[in-house]
Amino acid sequence: MAKSPLAKNSKTVKHVRNSKNVVTLHLTIPYKSSRNRKATEFDISHLLYQAANSNNVKIDSRIPFLRSFCKKANQYVDNGRSARTIQGVYEILRAFIVFSDAVNVDPFSEAGYLKYAGNDGELRHRIKMYIPSKRLWEMSHGDELGIKETSASQITTTLRTALLWCGLPANTWATHHRGFTGEKTPYKGYSDAEEEVLVARLSELFFILAPQLIAAKNKNLPSLTSCLSLLT
């Protein structure tokens, strides 16, 4: 069969990827921790992944929200405001995303927000778990510490700021749950009975250790003599 005169000049079609069609993800925010004097660029692309861990599955639907967040964060600093604030907003957003992924709810949705800050949400649970009279040394490993209501109020305010920067109507969602009163919960001091027990225990410990430490000092044992200064 005769071939077309174009056949001898034909070549296998090569699919060339046009680099102009590839959009580079540039998800960075100004970040300034307490250890840094100057703000640095901080990559938040890990928030695209399940549980904010880049080793997990990437969720592309989060891209527009995080792009918006980065844009607003950079505008915030360009307007002369503190980059330290950006750090706090990012930390709250990250914790919220990790929680949402753990309970299998979309963090960039009203359902996700209410699961965290709603009437039956996680923050309400943490408030209930807060026992000001219970000391850290009285708790077992894995016990929930809980938070004060003032802390919950600060967290929700910052979270709504983060979600607004993501382009979401978080202020509208806030009308669907009770507000946090912001009531101050002072730390409760030791009762007279507790103070008496603590003083008795410390006194007993002192008189047990003191002779041993004094003897160690006389023998010039530097590892123990340094402890003696704490008792004198």
Short mmCIF file of N, CA and C in Angstrom, two decimals, residues 31-203:
data_model
loop_
_atom_site.label_atom_id
_atom_site.label_comp_id
_atom_site.label_asym_id
_atom_site.label_seq_id
_atom_site.Cartn_x
_atom_site.Cartn_y
_atom_site.Cartn_z
N TYR A 31 7.92 34.33 60.07
CA TYR A 31 7.89 33.58 61.33
C TYR A 31 8.99 34.08 62.24
N LYS A 32 8.61 34.39 63.47
CA LYS A 32 9.59 34.87 64.43
C LYS A 32 9.31 34.26 65.78
N SER A 33 10.18 33.36 66.21
CA SER A 33 10.03 32.73 67.51
C SER A 33 10.76 33.57 68.56
N SER A 34 10.63 33.18 69.81
CA SER A 34 11.27 33.92 70.90
C SER A 34 12.79 33.83 70.82
N ARG A 35 13.31 32.85 70.07
CA ARG A 35 14.75 32.67 69.97
C ARG A 35 15.36 33.45 68.81
N ASN A 36 14.51 33.99 67.93
CA ASN A 36 15.01 34.70 66.76
C ASN A 36 14.80 36.21 66.89
N ARG A 37 15.80 36.97 66.52
CA ARG A 37 15.67 38.42 66.55
C ARG A 37 14.91 38.94 65.34
N LYS A 38 15.11 38.27 64.21
CA LYS A 38 14.47 38.71 62.97
C LYS A 38 13.51 37.64 62.47
N ALA A 39 12.52 38.10 61.75
CA ALA A 39 11.56 37.17 61.16
C ALA A 39 12.21 36.43 59.99
N THR A 40 11.86 35.17 59.84
CA THR A 40 12.38 34.37 58.74
C THR A 40 11.20 33.81 57.94
N GLU A 41 11.50 33.35 56.74
CA GLU A 41 10.46 32.70 55.93
C GLU A 41 10.26 31.28 56.43
N PHE A 42 9.02 30.93 56.67
CA PHE A 42 8.72 29.61 57.22
C PHE A 42 7.76 28.89 56.27
N ASP A 43 8.16 27.72 55.82
CA ASP A 43 7.36 26.94 54.88
C ASP A 43 6.26 26.17 55.62
N ILE A 44 5.00 26.39 55.25
CA ILE A 44 3.89 25.70 55.92
C ILE A 44 3.24 24.66 55.00
N SER A 45 3.96 24.25 53.96
CA SER A 45 3.37 23.29 53.02
C SER A 45 3.05 21.95 53.67
N HIS A 46 3.64 21.67 54.84
CA HIS A 46 3.33 20.41 55.54
C HIS A 46 1.87 20.37 56.00
N LEU A 47 1.23 21.53 56.07
CA LEU A 47 -0.18 21.56 56.47
C LEU A 47 -1.10 21.02 55.38
N LEU A 48 -0.54 20.82 54.19
CA LEU A 48 -1.31 20.21 53.11
C LEU A 48 -1.53 18.71 53.33
N TYR A 49 -0.74 18.14 54.21
CA TYR A 49 -0.75 16.69 54.37
C TYR A 49 -1.57 16.27 55.60
N GLN A 50 -2.03 15.05 55.56
CA GLN A 50 -2.80 14.49 56.68
C GLN A 50 -2.02 14.63 57.98
N ALA A 51 -2.68 15.20 58.98
CA ALA A 51 -2.10 15.40 60.31
C ALA A 51 -0.88 16.32 60.28
N ALA A 52 -0.80 17.17 59.26
CA ALA A 52 0.30 18.14 59.13
C ALA A 52 1.66 17.45 59.09
N ASN A 53 1.69 16.26 58.53
CA ASN A 53 2.92 15.47 58.44
C ASN A 53 3.19 15.17 56.98
N SER A 54 4.30 15.67 56.46
CA SER A 54 4.60 15.54 55.03
C SER A 54 4.86 14.10 54.60
N ASN A 55 4.94 13.18 55.54
CA ASN A 55 5.08 11.77 55.20
C ASN A 55 3.74 11.11 54.90
N ASN A 56 2.66 11.83 55.18
CA ASN A 56 1.31 11.29 54.97
C ASN A 56 0.73 11.72 53.63
N VAL A 57 -0.52 11.41 53.41
CA VAL A 57 -1.20 11.70 52.14
C VAL A 57 -1.39 13.21 51.98
N LYS A 58 -1.12 13.69 50.77
CA LYS A 58 -1.32 15.11 50.47
C LYS A 58 -2.78 15.36 50.11
N ILE A 59 -3.33 16.45 50.62
CA ILE A 59 -4.73 16.80 50.36
C ILE A 59 -4.75 18.09 49.56
N ASP A 60 -4.89 17.97 48.24
CA ASP A 60 -4.78 19.12 47.35
C ASP A 60 -5.88 20.16 47.57
N SER A 61 -7.00 19.75 48.11
CA SER A 61 -8.10 20.70 48.31
C SER A 61 -7.74 21.78 49.32
N ARG A 62 -6.69 21.58 50.07
CA ARG A 62 -6.27 22.57 51.06
C ARG A 62 -5.42 23.69 50.46
N ILE A 63 -4.97 23.51 49.24
CA ILE A 63 -4.05 24.47 48.63
C ILE A 63 -4.61 25.89 48.61
N PRO A 64 -5.83 26.13 48.08
CA PRO A 64 -6.32 27.52 48.04
C PRO A 64 -6.47 28.16 49.41
N PHE A 65 -6.84 27.38 50.41
CA PHE A 65 -6.99 27.93 51.76
C PHE A 65 -5.65 28.36 52.34
N LEU A 66 -4.62 27.53 52.14
CA LEU A 66 -3.31 27.85 52.69
C LEU A 66 -2.62 28.96 51.90
N ARG A 67 -2.92 29.04 50.61
CA ARG A 67 -2.40 30.16 49.82
C ARG A 67 -2.96 31.48 50.34
N SER A 68 -4.26 31.46 50.61
CA SER A 68 -4.91 32.66 51.15
C SER A 68 -4.34 33.02 52.51
N PHE A 69 -4.09 31.99 53.34
CA PHE A 69 -3.52 32.22 54.67
C PHE A 69 -2.16 32.89 54.56
N CYS A 70 -1.32 32.37 53.68
CA CYS A 70 0.03 32.93 53.50
C CYS A 70 -0.03 34.37 53.00
N LYS A 71 -0.94 34.62 52.07
CA LYS A 71 -1.09 35.98 51.53
C LYS A 71 -1.46 36.96 52.63
N LYS A 72 -2.44 36.59 53.46
CA LYS A 72 -2.89 37.47 54.53
C LYS A 72 -1.80 37.65 55.60
N ALA A 73 -1.08 36.58 55.89
CA ALA A 73 -0.02 36.65 56.90
C ALA A 73 1.09 37.60 56.46
N ASN A 74 1.45 37.51 55.20
CA ASN A 74 2.49 38.40 54.68
C ASN A 74 2.01 39.84 54.62
N GLN A 75 0.75 40.05 54.28
CA GLN A 75 0.19 41.41 54.27
C GLN A 75 0.18 41.99 55.68
N TYR A 76 -0.11 41.14 56.65
CA TYR A 76 -0.16 41.57 58.05
C TYR A 76 1.17 42.16 58.48
N VAL A 77 2.26 41.48 58.13
CA VAL A 77 3.59 41.96 58.50
C VAL A 77 4.01 43.14 57.63
N ASP A 78 3.64 43.14 56.36
CA ASP A 78 3.97 44.25 55.47
C ASP A 78 3.33 45.55 55.95
N ASN A 79 2.23 45.42 56.67
CA ASN A 79 1.55 46.60 57.20
C ASN A 79 2.16 47.09 58.52
N GLY A 80 3.30 46.49 58.89
CA GLY A 80 4.03 46.96 60.06
C GLY A 80 3.70 46.26 61.36
N ARG A 81 2.96 45.16 61.29
CA ARG A 81 2.60 44.44 62.51
C ARG A 81 3.60 43.33 62.81
N SER A 82 3.52 42.80 64.05
CA SER A 82 4.54 41.88 64.53
C SER A 82 4.43 40.49 63.91
N ALA A 83 5.61 39.96 63.53
CA ALA A 83 5.65 38.59 63.00
C ALA A 83 5.43 37.56 64.11
N ARG A 84 5.62 37.97 65.37
CA ARG A 84 5.38 37.05 66.47
C ARG A 84 3.90 36.65 66.52
N THR A 85 3.03 37.56 66.13
CA THR A 85 1.60 37.24 66.09
C THR A 85 1.34 36.14 65.07
N ILE A 86 2.04 36.19 63.95
CA ILE A 86 1.87 35.17 62.91
C ILE A 86 2.22 33.80 63.45
N GLN A 87 3.27 33.74 64.25
CA GLN A 87 3.67 32.46 64.84
C GLN A 87 2.53 31.88 65.67
N GLY A 88 1.91 32.72 66.50
CA GLY A 88 0.81 32.24 67.34
C GLY A 88 -0.38 31.77 66.53
N VAL A 89 -0.72 32.50 65.47
CA VAL A 89 -1.86 32.12 64.62
C VAL A 89 -1.56 30.80 63.92
N TYR A 90 -0.33 30.66 63.43
CA TYR A 90 0.06 29.40 62.76
C TYR A 90 -0.03 28.21 63.72
N GLU A 91 0.47 28.37 64.94
CA GLU A 91 0.47 27.26 65.90
C GLU A 91 -0.96 26.80 66.20
N ILE A 92 -1.88 27.74 66.35
CA ILE A 92 -3.28 27.38 66.61
C ILE A 92 -3.87 26.67 65.40
N LEU A 93 -3.58 27.17 64.20
CA LEU A 93 -4.10 26.54 62.98
C LEU A 93 -3.56 25.13 62.83
N ARG A 94 -2.28 24.95 63.08
CA ARG A 94 -1.68 23.62 62.95
C ARG A 94 -2.32 22.63 63.92
N ALA A 95 -2.49 23.04 65.18
CA ALA A 95 -3.09 22.16 66.18
C ALA A 95 -4.53 21.80 65.79
N PHE A 96 -5.23 22.76 65.22
CA PHE A 96 -6.61 22.53 64.79
C PHE A 96 -6.67 21.52 63.64
N ILE A 97 -5.74 21.64 62.70
CA ILE A 97 -5.70 20.71 61.57
C ILE A 97 -5.38 19.30 62.05
N VAL A 98 -4.41 19.18 62.94
CA VAL A 98 -4.03 17.87 63.47
C VAL A 98 -5.22 17.22 64.18
N PHE A 99 -5.93 18.00 64.99
CA PHE A 99 -7.11 17.48 65.68
C PHE A 99 -8.18 17.05 64.69
N SER A 100 -8.47 17.89 63.70
CA SER A 100 -9.52 17.60 62.73
C SER A 100 -9.22 16.31 61.97
N ASP A 101 -7.97 16.13 61.57
CA ASP A 101 -7.60 14.91 60.86
C ASP A 101 -7.72 13.68 61.77
N ALA A 102 -7.46 13.86 63.05
CA ALA A 102 -7.55 12.74 63.99
C ALA A 102 -8.98 12.26 64.16
N VAL A 103 -9.94 13.18 64.04
CA VAL A 103 -11.36 12.81 64.21
C VAL A 103 -12.07 12.71 62.86
N ASN A 104 -11.29 12.80 61.77
CA ASN A 104 -11.80 12.59 60.42
C ASN A 104 -12.86 13.62 60.03
N VAL A 105 -12.54 14.89 60.20
CA VAL A 105 -13.43 15.96 59.79
C VAL A 105 -12.61 17.01 59.05
N ASP A 106 -13.21 17.65 58.06
CA ASP A 106 -12.51 18.64 57.25
C ASP A 106 -12.25 19.90 58.08
N PRO A 107 -10.99 20.26 58.29
CA PRO A 107 -10.70 21.44 59.11
C PRO A 107 -11.16 22.75 58.47
N PHE A 108 -11.23 22.76 57.15
CA PHE A 108 -11.63 23.98 56.45
C PHE A 108 -13.12 23.95 56.14
N SER A 109 -13.90 23.74 57.17
CA SER A 109 -15.35 23.66 57.04
C SER A 109 -16.00 24.07 58.34
N GLU A 110 -17.28 24.39 58.27
CA GLU A 110 -18.02 24.74 59.48
C GLU A 110 -18.08 23.55 60.43
N ALA A 111 -18.24 22.35 59.87
CA ALA A 111 -18.30 21.15 60.71
C ALA A 111 -17.01 20.97 61.49
N GLY A 112 -15.89 21.23 60.84
CA GLY A 112 -14.60 21.10 61.52
C GLY A 112 -14.44 22.13 62.63
N TYR A 113 -14.85 23.35 62.34
CA TYR A 113 -14.76 24.41 63.35
C TYR A 113 -15.61 24.09 64.57
N LEU A 114 -16.87 23.65 64.34
CA LEU A 114 -17.77 23.36 65.44
C LEU A 114 -17.34 22.12 66.22
N LYS A 115 -16.68 21.18 65.54
CA LYS A 115 -16.17 20.00 66.24
C LYS A 115 -15.11 20.40 67.25
N TYR A 116 -14.46 21.50 66.99
CA TYR A 116 -13.38 21.97 67.87
C TYR A 116 -13.87 23.01 68.88
N ALA A 117 -14.66 23.97 68.41
CA ALA A 117 -15.05 25.10 69.27
C ALA A 117 -16.54 25.14 69.58
N GLY A 118 -17.31 24.19 69.10
CA GLY A 118 -18.75 24.20 69.28
C GLY A 118 -19.20 23.84 70.69
N ASN A 119 -20.52 23.78 70.87
CA ASN A 119 -21.08 23.53 72.20
C ASN A 119 -20.66 22.17 72.77
N ASP A 120 -20.46 21.20 71.89
CA ASP A 120 -20.00 19.87 72.33
C ASP A 120 -18.61 19.58 71.78
N GLY A 121 -17.85 20.64 71.51
CA GLY A 121 -16.56 20.49 70.87
C GLY A 121 -15.42 20.15 71.80
N GLU A 122 -14.26 20.02 71.21
CA GLU A 122 -13.06 19.61 71.93
C GLU A 122 -12.68 20.60 73.03
N LEU A 123 -12.80 21.88 72.76
CA LEU A 123 -12.40 22.87 73.77
C LEU A 123 -13.30 22.81 75.00
N ARG A 124 -14.59 22.53 74.81
CA ARG A 124 -15.50 22.38 75.96
C ARG A 124 -15.07 21.17 76.80
N HIS A 125 -14.65 20.13 76.10
CA HIS A 125 -14.19 18.93 76.81
C HIS A 125 -12.95 19.25 77.63
N ARG A 126 -12.03 20.01 77.06
CA ARG A 126 -10.80 20.35 77.78
C ARG A 126 -11.08 21.21 78.99
N ILE A 127 -12.07 22.09 78.89
CA ILE A 127 -12.44 22.92 80.05
C ILE A 127 -12.96 22.04 81.18
N LYS A 128 -13.78 21.05 80.83
CA LYS A 128 -14.32 20.14 81.84
C LYS A 128 -13.22 19.33 82.51
N MET A 129 -12.16 19.05 81.78
CA MET A 129 -11.07 18.24 82.33
C MET A 129 -10.13 19.05 83.21
N TYR A 130 -10.27 20.36 83.21
CA TYR A 130 -9.37 21.21 83.99
C TYR A 130 -9.77 21.18 85.47
N ILE A 131 -8.85 20.75 86.30
CA ILE A 131 -9.07 20.70 87.75
C ILE A 131 -7.97 21.52 88.41
N PRO A 132 -8.26 22.78 88.78
CA PRO A 132 -7.20 23.65 89.30
C PRO A 132 -6.59 23.17 90.61
N SER A 133 -7.34 22.39 91.39
CA SER A 133 -6.81 21.94 92.68
C SER A 133 -5.90 20.73 92.55
N LYS A 134 -5.85 20.14 91.36
CA LYS A 134 -5.04 18.94 91.17
C LYS A 134 -3.67 19.32 90.63
N ARG A 135 -2.63 18.95 91.33
CA ARG A 135 -1.27 19.30 90.95
C ARG A 135 -0.72 18.31 89.92
N LEU A 136 0.29 18.76 89.19
CA LEU A 136 0.89 17.91 88.16
C LEU A 136 1.45 16.62 88.75
N TRP A 137 2.05 16.73 89.95
CA TRP A 137 2.66 15.53 90.53
C TRP A 137 1.61 14.53 91.02
N GLU A 138 0.36 14.96 91.08
CA GLU A 138 -0.71 14.06 91.49
C GLU A 138 -1.29 13.28 90.30
N MET A 139 -0.90 13.67 89.11
CA MET A 139 -1.46 13.06 87.90
C MET A 139 -0.63 11.88 87.44
N SER A 140 -1.30 10.99 86.71
CA SER A 140 -0.63 9.84 86.12
C SER A 140 -0.27 10.15 84.68
N HIS A 141 0.67 9.39 84.14
CA HIS A 141 1.07 9.58 82.75
C HIS A 141 -0.13 9.36 81.83
N GLY A 142 -0.37 10.31 80.93
CA GLY A 142 -1.49 10.19 80.00
C GLY A 142 -2.75 10.90 80.44
N ASP A 143 -2.78 11.41 81.68
CA ASP A 143 -3.95 12.15 82.14
C ASP A 143 -4.08 13.46 81.35
N GLU A 144 -5.32 13.85 81.09
CA GLU A 144 -5.58 15.10 80.40
C GLU A 144 -5.45 16.26 81.37
N LEU A 145 -4.72 17.30 80.97
CA LEU A 145 -4.51 18.44 81.85
C LEU A 145 -5.70 19.39 81.83
N GLY A 146 -6.32 19.53 80.67
CA GLY A 146 -7.42 20.46 80.54
C GLY A 146 -6.92 21.90 80.42
N ILE A 147 -7.85 22.82 80.15
CA ILE A 147 -7.50 24.24 80.02
C ILE A 147 -8.53 25.09 80.72
N LYS A 148 -8.15 26.30 81.06
CA LYS A 148 -9.09 27.25 81.65
C LYS A 148 -9.97 27.84 80.54
N GLU A 149 -11.10 28.37 80.92
CA GLU A 149 -12.01 28.93 79.93
C GLU A 149 -11.41 30.16 79.26
N THR A 150 -10.59 30.90 79.99
CA THR A 150 -9.93 32.05 79.38
C THR A 150 -9.00 31.60 78.24
N SER A 151 -8.36 30.46 78.43
CA SER A 151 -7.49 29.92 77.38
C SER A 151 -8.30 29.51 76.16
N ALA A 152 -9.45 28.87 76.40
CA ALA A 152 -10.33 28.46 75.31
C ALA A 152 -10.81 29.67 74.52
N SER A 153 -11.10 30.75 75.23
CA SER A 153 -11.54 31.98 74.58
C SER A 153 -10.46 32.53 73.66
N GLN A 154 -9.21 32.53 74.14
CA GLN A 154 -8.10 33.03 73.33
C GLN A 154 -7.85 32.13 72.12
N ILE A 155 -7.98 30.82 72.32
CA ILE A 155 -7.76 29.87 71.22
C ILE A 155 -8.79 30.07 70.11
N THR A 156 -10.06 30.19 70.48
CA THR A 156 -11.11 30.35 69.46
C THR A 156 -10.98 31.67 68.71
N THR A 157 -10.61 32.72 69.43
CA THR A 157 -10.41 34.02 68.76
C THR A 157 -9.30 33.93 67.73
N THR A 158 -8.18 33.31 68.12
CA THR A 158 -7.05 33.17 67.21
C THR A 158 -7.39 32.22 66.06
N LEU A 159 -8.13 31.15 66.36
CA LEU A 159 -8.51 30.21 65.31
C LEU A 159 -9.40 30.88 64.27
N ARG A 160 -10.33 31.70 64.72
CA ARG A 160 -11.20 32.38 63.75
C ARG A 160 -10.38 33.33 62.87
N THR A 161 -9.38 33.97 63.45
CA THR A 161 -8.49 34.80 62.65
C THR A 161 -7.79 33.97 61.58
N ALA A 162 -7.28 32.81 61.98
CA ALA A 162 -6.59 31.93 61.03
C ALA A 162 -7.53 31.50 59.90
N LEU A 163 -8.75 31.13 60.25
CA LEU A 163 -9.70 30.65 59.24
C LEU A 163 -10.18 31.79 58.34
N LEU A 164 -10.29 32.99 58.90
CA LEU A 164 -10.63 34.15 58.07
C LEU A 164 -9.52 34.41 57.07
N TRP A 165 -8.28 34.28 57.50
CA TRP A 165 -7.15 34.44 56.57
C TRP A 165 -7.17 33.36 55.50
N CYS A 166 -7.75 32.22 55.82
CA CYS A 166 -7.87 31.14 54.83
C CYS A 166 -9.02 31.40 53.86
N GLY A 167 -9.76 32.47 54.08
CA GLY A 167 -10.87 32.81 53.18
C GLY A 167 -12.20 32.21 53.59
N LEU A 168 -12.32 31.79 54.85
CA LEU A 168 -13.55 31.15 55.32
C LEU A 168 -14.34 32.09 56.23
N PRO A 169 -15.68 31.98 56.24
CA PRO A 169 -16.53 32.87 57.04
C PRO A 169 -16.62 32.43 58.50
N ALA A 170 -15.51 32.39 59.17
CA ALA A 170 -15.46 31.85 60.52
C ALA A 170 -16.29 32.67 61.51
N ASN A 171 -16.41 33.98 61.29
CA ASN A 171 -17.20 34.80 62.21
C ASN A 171 -18.68 34.43 62.15
N THR A 172 -19.14 34.00 61.00
CA THR A 172 -20.52 33.53 60.87
C THR A 172 -20.72 32.22 61.61
N TRP A 173 -19.74 31.34 61.55
CA TRP A 173 -19.82 30.05 62.25
C TRP A 173 -19.88 30.25 63.76
N ALA A 174 -19.25 31.31 64.24
CA ALA A 174 -19.20 31.56 65.68
C ALA A 174 -20.58 31.82 66.27
N THR A 175 -21.53 32.22 65.43
CA THR A 175 -22.89 32.48 65.93
C THR A 175 -23.67 31.20 66.17
N HIS A 176 -23.08 30.06 65.81
CA HIS A 176 -23.77 28.77 65.94
C HIS A 176 -23.37 28.02 67.21
N HIS A 177 -22.66 28.69 68.10
CA HIS A 177 -22.31 28.04 69.37
C HIS A 177 -22.22 29.09 70.47
N ARG A 178 -22.30 28.65 71.68
CA ARG A 178 -22.18 29.56 72.82
C ARG A 178 -20.77 30.14 72.89
N GLY A 179 -20.68 31.38 73.30
CA GLY A 179 -19.37 31.98 73.46
C GLY A 179 -18.73 31.56 74.77
N PHE A 180 -17.42 31.68 74.83
CA PHE A 180 -16.72 31.42 76.08
C PHE A 180 -16.76 32.68 76.92
N THR A 181 -17.08 32.54 78.16
CA THR A 181 -17.29 33.71 79.01
C THR A 181 -16.01 34.46 79.29
N GLY A 182 -14.88 33.78 79.23
CA GLY A 182 -13.63 34.44 79.56
C GLY A 182 -13.47 34.66 81.04
N GLU A 183 -14.25 33.95 81.82
CA GLU A 183 -14.17 34.08 83.27
C GLU A 183 -12.79 33.66 83.75
N LYS A 184 -12.20 34.47 84.61
CA LYS A 184 -10.88 34.15 85.12
C LYS A 184 -10.98 33.08 86.20
N THR A 185 -10.17 32.06 86.07
CA THR A 185 -10.15 30.97 87.04
C THR A 185 -8.80 30.99 87.75
N PRO A 186 -8.70 31.63 88.92
CA PRO A 186 -7.40 31.71 89.60
C PRO A 186 -6.94 30.36 90.09
N TYR A 187 -5.65 30.21 90.18
CA TYR A 187 -5.10 28.97 90.71
C TYR A 187 -5.41 28.87 92.20
N LYS A 188 -5.89 27.73 92.60
CA LYS A 188 -6.26 27.52 93.99
C LYS A 188 -5.02 27.13 94.80
N GLY A 189 -4.83 27.82 95.95
CA GLY A 189 -3.67 27.54 96.79
C GLY A 189 -3.87 26.27 97.60
N TYR A 190 -2.82 25.85 98.27
CA TYR A 190 -2.92 24.67 99.13
C TYR A 190 -3.83 24.96 100.32
N SER A 191 -4.59 23.98 100.71
CA SER A 191 -5.39 24.11 101.92
C SER A 191 -4.48 23.96 103.13
N ASP A 192 -5.01 24.29 104.33
CA ASP A 192 -4.20 24.17 105.55
C ASP A 192 -3.75 22.72 105.78
N ALA A 193 -4.66 21.77 105.49
CA ALA A 193 -4.31 20.36 105.68
C ALA A 193 -3.21 19.93 104.71
N GLU A 194 -3.31 20.36 103.43
CA GLU A 194 -2.31 20.01 102.43
C GLU A 194 -0.96 20.62 102.79
N GLU A 195 -0.99 21.87 103.23
CA GLU A 195 0.26 22.55 103.60
C GLU A 195 0.95 21.84 104.76
N GLU A 196 0.18 21.39 105.73
CA GLU A 196 0.74 20.70 106.89
C GLU A 196 1.42 19.40 106.47
N VAL A 197 0.78 18.64 105.56
CA VAL A 197 1.37 17.39 105.08
C VAL A 197 2.66 17.65 104.32
N LEU A 198 2.65 18.67 103.44
CA LEU A 198 3.84 18.98 102.64
C LEU A 198 5.01 19.40 103.52
N VAL A 199 4.75 20.25 104.52
CA VAL A 199 5.82 20.70 105.40
C VAL A 199 6.39 19.52 106.18
N ALA A 200 5.52 18.61 106.64
CA ALA A 200 5.98 17.44 107.38
C ALA A 200 6.88 16.55 106.51
N ARG A 201 6.47 16.36 105.25
CA ARG A 201 7.27 15.53 104.34
C ARG A 201 8.62 16.17 104.05
N LEU A 202 8.63 17.48 103.82
CA LEU A 202 9.88 18.17 103.51
C LEU A 202 10.82 18.17 104.71
N SER A 203 10.25 18.35 105.90
CA SER A 203 11.07 18.34 107.10
C SER A 203 11.73 16.98 107.29
#
